[in-house]
mmCIF file of C-alpha atoms in Angstrom:
data_model
loop_
_atom_site.group_PDB
_atom_site.id
_atom_site.type_symbol
_atom_site.label_atom_id
_atom_site.label_comp_id
_atom_site.label_asym_id
_atom_site.label_seq_id
_atom_site.Cartn_x
_atom_site.Cartn_y
_atom_site.Cartn_z
ATOM 1 C CA MET A 55 -15.790 61.397 36.228
ATOM 2 C CA LYS A 56 -15.841 57.918 34.742
ATOM 3 C CA LYS A 57 -12.924 55.739 35.671
ATOM 4 C CA THR A 58 -11.190 54.165 32.710
ATOM 5 C CA TRP A 59 -11.159 50.392 32.391
ATOM 6 C CA LYS A 60 -7.839 50.015 34.121
ATOM 7 C CA THR A 61 -7.316 49.092 37.745
ATOM 8 C CA CYS A 62 -4.419 50.043 39.932
ATOM 9 C CA LEU A 63 -1.181 48.108 39.566
ATOM 10 C CA LEU A 64 -1.615 44.505 40.530
ATOM 11 C CA THR A 65 1.338 44.784 42.871
ATOM 12 C CA ALA A 66 -0.562 47.297 44.973
ATOM 13 C CA SER A 67 -3.651 45.136 44.866
ATOM 14 C CA LEU A 68 -1.764 42.016 45.912
ATOM 15 C CA ALA A 69 0.109 43.917 48.581
ATOM 16 C CA ALA A 70 -3.236 44.419 50.292
ATOM 17 C CA PHE A 71 -3.356 40.660 50.860
ATOM 18 C CA ALA A 72 -1.205 41.151 53.928
ATOM 19 C CA PHE A 73 -4.184 42.896 55.488
ATOM 20 C CA ALA A 74 -7.194 41.610 53.545
ATOM 21 C CA PRO A 75 -7.383 37.818 53.940
ATOM 22 C CA GLN A 76 -9.145 37.745 57.291
ATOM 23 C CA ALA A 77 -11.742 40.211 56.053
ATOM 24 C CA ALA A 78 -12.281 38.092 52.964
ATOM 25 C CA LEU A 79 -12.447 34.939 55.008
ATOM 26 C CA ALA A 80 -15.142 36.479 57.161
ATOM 27 C CA GLN A 81 -17.417 35.496 54.303
ATOM 28 C CA ALA A 82 -16.801 31.798 55.030
ATOM 29 C CA PRO A 83 -19.864 29.654 55.820
ATOM 30 C CA ALA A 84 -21.163 30.110 59.337
ATOM 31 C CA GLN A 85 -20.858 26.420 60.153
ATOM 32 C CA HIS A 86 -17.069 26.611 60.123
ATOM 33 C CA SER A 87 -15.598 26.872 63.587
ATOM 34 C CA LYS A 88 -13.406 29.797 64.586
ATOM 35 C CA LYS A 89 -10.500 27.383 64.887
ATOM 36 C CA ALA A 90 -11.015 26.114 61.352
ATOM 37 C CA ASN A 91 -11.234 29.669 60.051
ATOM 38 C CA ALA A 92 -8.012 30.560 61.836
ATOM 39 C CA ARG A 93 -6.233 27.649 60.151
ATOM 40 C CA LYS A 94 -7.682 28.632 56.789
ATOM 41 C CA SER A 95 -6.611 32.248 57.283
ATOM 42 C CA ALA A 96 -3.049 31.248 58.105
ATOM 43 C CA THR A 97 -2.899 28.899 55.126
ATOM 44 C CA ASN A 98 -4.282 31.475 52.709
ATOM 45 C CA GLN A 99 -1.954 34.155 54.073
ATOM 46 C CA ALA A 100 1.019 31.964 53.233
ATOM 47 C CA VAL A 101 -0.354 31.435 49.731
ATOM 48 C CA TYR A 102 -0.981 35.171 49.289
ATOM 49 C CA ASN A 103 2.609 35.860 50.301
ATOM 50 C CA GLN A 104 3.747 33.546 47.508
ATOM 51 C CA ALA A 105 1.570 35.452 45.042
ATOM 52 C CA ILE A 106 2.972 38.777 46.233
ATOM 53 C CA ALA A 107 6.523 37.487 45.841
ATOM 54 C CA ALA A 108 5.744 36.297 42.311
ATOM 55 C CA VAL A 109 4.282 39.668 41.329
ATOM 56 C CA GLN A 110 7.244 41.541 42.772
ATOM 57 C CA LYS A 111 9.450 39.461 40.470
ATOM 58 C CA GLY A 112 7.182 40.193 37.527
ATOM 59 C CA ASP A 113 6.179 36.536 37.385
ATOM 60 C CA TYR A 114 2.459 37.003 36.784
ATOM 61 C CA ALA A 115 2.028 33.496 35.372
ATOM 62 C CA THR A 116 2.976 32.034 38.739
ATOM 63 C CA ALA A 117 0.724 34.513 40.538
ATOM 64 C CA PHE A 118 -2.130 33.405 38.302
ATOM 65 C CA LYS A 119 -1.491 29.725 39.077
ATOM 66 C CA ILE A 120 -1.453 30.496 42.793
ATOM 67 C CA LEU A 121 -4.603 32.605 42.804
ATOM 68 C CA GLU A 122 -6.835 30.578 40.499
ATOM 69 C CA PRO A 123 -7.339 27.603 42.858
ATOM 70 C CA LEU A 124 -8.143 29.923 45.761
ATOM 71 C CA ALA A 125 -10.587 31.867 43.617
ATOM 72 C CA LYS A 126 -12.342 28.671 42.574
ATOM 73 C CA LYS A 127 -12.657 27.706 46.236
ATOM 74 C CA GLY A 128 -14.543 30.944 46.858
ATOM 75 C CA ASP A 129 -11.928 33.285 48.308
ATOM 76 C CA ALA A 130 -13.139 36.810 47.506
ATOM 77 C CA THR A 131 -9.712 38.452 47.586
ATOM 78 C CA ALA A 132 -8.292 35.864 45.206
ATOM 79 C CA GLN A 133 -11.327 36.239 42.936
ATOM 80 C CA HIS A 134 -10.830 39.999 42.792
ATOM 81 C CA ASN A 135 -7.149 39.732 41.956
ATOM 82 C CA LEU A 136 -7.722 36.972 39.418
ATOM 83 C CA ALA A 137 -10.128 39.372 37.710
ATOM 84 C CA VAL A 138 -7.355 41.983 37.571
ATOM 85 C CA LEU A 139 -5.023 39.463 35.915
ATOM 86 C CA TYR A 140 -7.635 38.576 33.311
ATOM 87 C CA GLN A 141 -8.477 42.228 32.762
ATOM 88 C CA ASP A 142 -4.928 43.361 32.111
ATOM 89 C CA GLY A 143 -3.664 40.139 30.522
ATOM 90 C CA LEU A 144 -1.054 39.505 33.198
ATOM 91 C CA GLY A 145 0.044 35.886 33.456
ATOM 92 C CA THR A 146 -2.788 34.877 31.165
ATOM 93 C CA THR A 147 -4.550 35.980 27.987
ATOM 94 C CA ALA A 148 -6.605 39.135 28.490
ATOM 95 C CA ASP A 149 -10.250 38.121 28.728
ATOM 96 C CA ALA A 150 -12.882 40.721 29.583
ATOM 97 C CA LYS A 151 -15.620 38.129 30.097
ATOM 98 C CA GLN A 152 -13.506 36.197 32.587
ATOM 99 C CA ALA A 153 -12.542 39.443 34.294
ATOM 100 C CA LEU A 154 -16.190 40.357 34.767
ATOM 101 C CA HIS A 155 -17.000 36.812 35.895
ATOM 102 C CA TRP A 156 -14.480 36.959 38.714
ATOM 103 C CA TYR A 157 -15.258 40.554 39.638
ATOM 104 C CA GLU A 158 -18.881 39.535 40.078
ATOM 105 C CA LYS A 159 -17.882 36.503 42.134
ATOM 106 C CA ALA A 160 -15.946 38.745 44.510
ATOM 107 C CA ALA A 161 -18.629 41.427 44.360
ATOM 108 C CA ALA A 162 -21.287 38.940 45.415
ATOM 109 C CA GLN A 163 -19.256 38.385 48.580
ATOM 110 C CA GLY A 164 -19.317 42.096 49.350
ATOM 111 C CA GLU A 165 -15.910 43.204 48.024
ATOM 112 C CA PRO A 166 -16.516 46.926 47.262
ATOM 113 C CA GLU A 167 -13.762 47.464 44.682
ATOM 114 C CA ALA A 168 -14.985 44.400 42.787
ATOM 115 C CA GLN A 169 -18.539 45.743 42.988
ATOM 116 C CA PHE A 170 -17.340 49.041 41.559
ATOM 117 C CA MET A 171 -15.435 47.351 38.740
ATOM 118 C CA ALA A 172 -18.434 45.165 37.873
ATOM 119 C CA GLY A 173 -20.540 48.324 37.692
ATOM 120 C CA LEU A 174 -17.977 50.007 35.483
ATOM 121 C CA MET A 175 -17.850 47.074 33.075
ATOM 122 C CA TYR A 176 -21.635 46.886 32.777
ATOM 123 C CA SER A 177 -21.762 50.646 32.285
ATOM 124 C CA ASP A 178 -19.191 50.557 29.475
ATOM 125 C CA GLY A 179 -20.335 47.242 27.988
ATOM 126 C CA ILE A 180 -16.970 45.560 28.514
ATOM 127 C CA GLY A 181 -17.069 41.774 28.597
ATOM 128 C CA THR A 182 -20.846 41.929 28.452
ATOM 129 C CA ALA A 183 -23.736 43.774 26.857
ATOM 130 C CA GLN A 184 -24.094 47.323 28.139
ATOM 131 C CA ASP A 185 -26.567 47.354 31.014
ATOM 132 C CA TYR A 186 -27.027 50.622 32.902
ATOM 133 C CA LYS A 187 -29.456 49.079 35.381
ATOM 134 C CA LYS A 188 -26.977 46.415 36.495
ATOM 135 C CA ALA A 189 -24.224 49.023 36.556
ATOM 136 C CA ALA A 190 -26.262 51.173 38.926
ATOM 137 C CA GLN A 191 -27.032 48.173 41.126
ATOM 138 C CA TRP A 192 -23.364 47.336 41.566
ATOM 139 C CA TYR A 193 -22.439 50.993 42.059
ATOM 140 C CA GLU A 194 -25.054 51.241 44.800
ATOM 141 C CA LYS A 195 -23.697 48.214 46.642
ATOM 142 C CA ALA A 196 -20.168 49.619 46.541
ATOM 143 C CA ALA A 197 -21.401 53.098 47.444
ATOM 144 C CA GLN A 198 -23.158 51.732 50.515
ATOM 145 C CA LYS A 199 -19.796 50.347 51.624
ATOM 146 C CA GLY A 200 -18.144 53.743 51.294
ATOM 147 C CA HIS A 201 -16.457 53.421 47.886
ATOM 148 C CA ALA A 202 -15.987 57.061 46.830
ATOM 149 C CA GLU A 203 -15.807 56.517 43.064
ATOM 150 C CA ALA A 204 -18.895 54.318 43.181
ATOM 151 C CA GLN A 205 -20.671 57.038 45.150
ATOM 152 C CA ASN A 206 -19.730 59.596 42.501
ATOM 153 C CA ASN A 207 -20.842 57.356 39.633
ATOM 154 C CA LEU A 208 -24.085 56.442 41.394
ATOM 155 C CA ALA A 209 -24.794 60.132 41.953
ATOM 156 C CA ALA A 210 -24.321 60.754 38.233
ATOM 157 C CA ARG A 211 -26.818 57.976 37.475
ATOM 158 C CA TYR A 212 -29.418 59.555 39.739
ATOM 159 C CA ALA A 213 -28.735 63.008 38.313
ATOM 160 C CA THR A 214 -29.278 61.826 34.737
ATOM 161 C CA GLY A 215 -31.754 58.997 35.282
ATOM 162 C CA THR A 216 -29.370 56.458 33.760
ATOM 163 C CA GLY A 217 -30.309 52.956 34.899
ATOM 164 C CA VAL A 218 -32.347 54.400 37.755
ATOM 165 C CA THR A 219 -35.259 56.786 38.188
ATOM 166 C CA ARG A 220 -33.978 60.351 38.130
ATOM 167 C CA ASP A 221 -33.749 61.667 41.683
ATOM 168 C CA MET A 222 -31.832 64.869 42.337
ATOM 169 C CA ALA A 223 -32.072 64.491 46.109
ATOM 170 C CA LYS A 224 -30.292 61.137 45.914
ATOM 171 C CA ALA A 225 -27.829 62.547 43.397
ATOM 172 C CA LYS A 226 -26.872 65.329 45.816
ATOM 173 C CA TYR A 227 -26.698 62.865 48.691
ATOM 174 C CA TRP A 228 -24.211 60.591 46.941
ATOM 175 C CA TYR A 229 -22.200 63.463 45.493
ATOM 176 C CA GLY A 230 -21.951 64.741 49.055
ATOM 177 C CA LYS A 231 -20.784 61.369 50.352
ATOM 178 C CA ALA A 232 -18.109 61.113 47.660
ATOM 179 C CA ALA A 233 -17.036 64.737 48.121
ATOM 180 C CA ALA A 234 -16.630 64.162 51.860
ATOM 181 C CA GLN A 235 -14.047 61.510 51.002
ATOM 182 C CA GLY A 236 -12.082 63.897 48.826
ATOM 183 C CA ASN A 237 -13.504 63.053 45.404
ATOM 184 C CA LYS A 238 -12.874 66.309 43.539
ATOM 185 C CA GLN A 239 -15.234 65.547 40.657
ATOM 186 C CA ALA A 240 -18.090 64.931 43.084
ATOM 187 C CA ALA A 241 -17.306 68.104 45.016
ATOM 188 C CA TYR A 242 -17.261 70.173 41.821
ATOM 189 C CA THR A 243 -20.488 68.668 40.480
ATOM 190 C CA LEU A 244 -22.256 69.142 43.816
ATOM 191 C CA GLN A 245 -21.153 72.773 43.883
ATOM 192 C CA GLN A 246 -22.492 73.297 40.369
ATOM 193 C CA LEU A 247 -25.823 71.659 41.214
ATOM 194 C CA GLU A 248 -26.265 73.796 44.307
ATOM 195 C CA ALA A 249 -25.371 76.947 42.381
ATOM 196 C CA LEU A 250 -27.841 76.014 39.657
ATOM 197 C CA GLU A 251 -30.597 75.446 42.194
ATOM 198 C CA LYS A 252 -29.834 78.778 43.831
ATOM 199 C CA ASN A 253 -29.839 80.609 40.508
ATOM 200 C CA ASN A 254 -33.053 78.921 39.443
ATOM 201 C CA GLY A 255 -34.632 79.967 42.717
ATOM 202 C CA SER A 256 -33.576 83.576 42.167
ATOM 203 C CA LEU A 257 -34.836 83.443 38.584
ATOM 204 C CA LYS A 258 -38.217 82.116 39.680
ATOM 205 C CA THR A 259 -38.513 84.892 42.277
ATOM 206 C CA GLN A 260 -37.613 87.503 39.661
ATOM 207 C CA MET A 261 -40.136 86.109 37.194
ATOM 208 C CA LEU A 262 -42.827 86.091 39.892
ATOM 209 C CA ASN A 263 -42.081 89.711 40.783
ATOM 210 C CA GLU A 264 -42.258 90.723 37.126
ATOM 211 C CA ALA A 265 -45.517 88.838 36.685
ATOM 212 C CA GLN A 266 -47.017 90.510 39.734
ATOM 213 C CA LYS A 267 -46.337 93.925 38.177
ATOM 214 C CA THR A 268 -48.760 93.093 35.379
ATOM 215 C CA LEU A 269 -51.615 92.343 37.760
ATOM 216 C CA PRO A 270 -54.356 94.985 38.263
ATOM 217 C CA ASN A 271 -53.765 97.206 41.288
ATOM 218 C CA LYS A 272 -55.735 96.111 44.315
ATOM 219 C CA LYS A 273 -57.998 98.756 45.826
#
């Protein structure tokens, strides 16, 4: 099932900052010392807390002003959330191109939800020309990181040959991965595919048996 172009509430997304910064900062250049990274993490955490407080007050303009500098400095979590603000027009003018730009920035650093959203936007042609190949590429990256909706969407691409070479084995694999995480659409589709394969197998056997009846009797 295709997710509509609407992310979860920004408050929920920003609330994740309390847990996400260190993971995001793990993407920092290797030459930085652990001590420097620790200082950066503490500093960014304090900034994230300010953004969360602004969002909780409904002050998205302030949240935008807080996040934009961090995003420009390469912080993946800030880039992702800045994309959400641009996407939904919170604290700034809605801008699909800017949303995609920042989703891709975060996605390039391995942020799975951003990878999924980039795939969704390329798939739907939002903020960019429709490009099923790029959509599949981003879905695959997110799917590899365990993103259930990306796994479901990637499976659909393999099942239909949209942006990728049609491959039912891969389609079933990714539907299975998504279903294992509780994605109901993936579970239903996988069940239907397996039933279809079973029925086709029975039909082929029946047709073979009927065909054999027309053969001359062996003596």
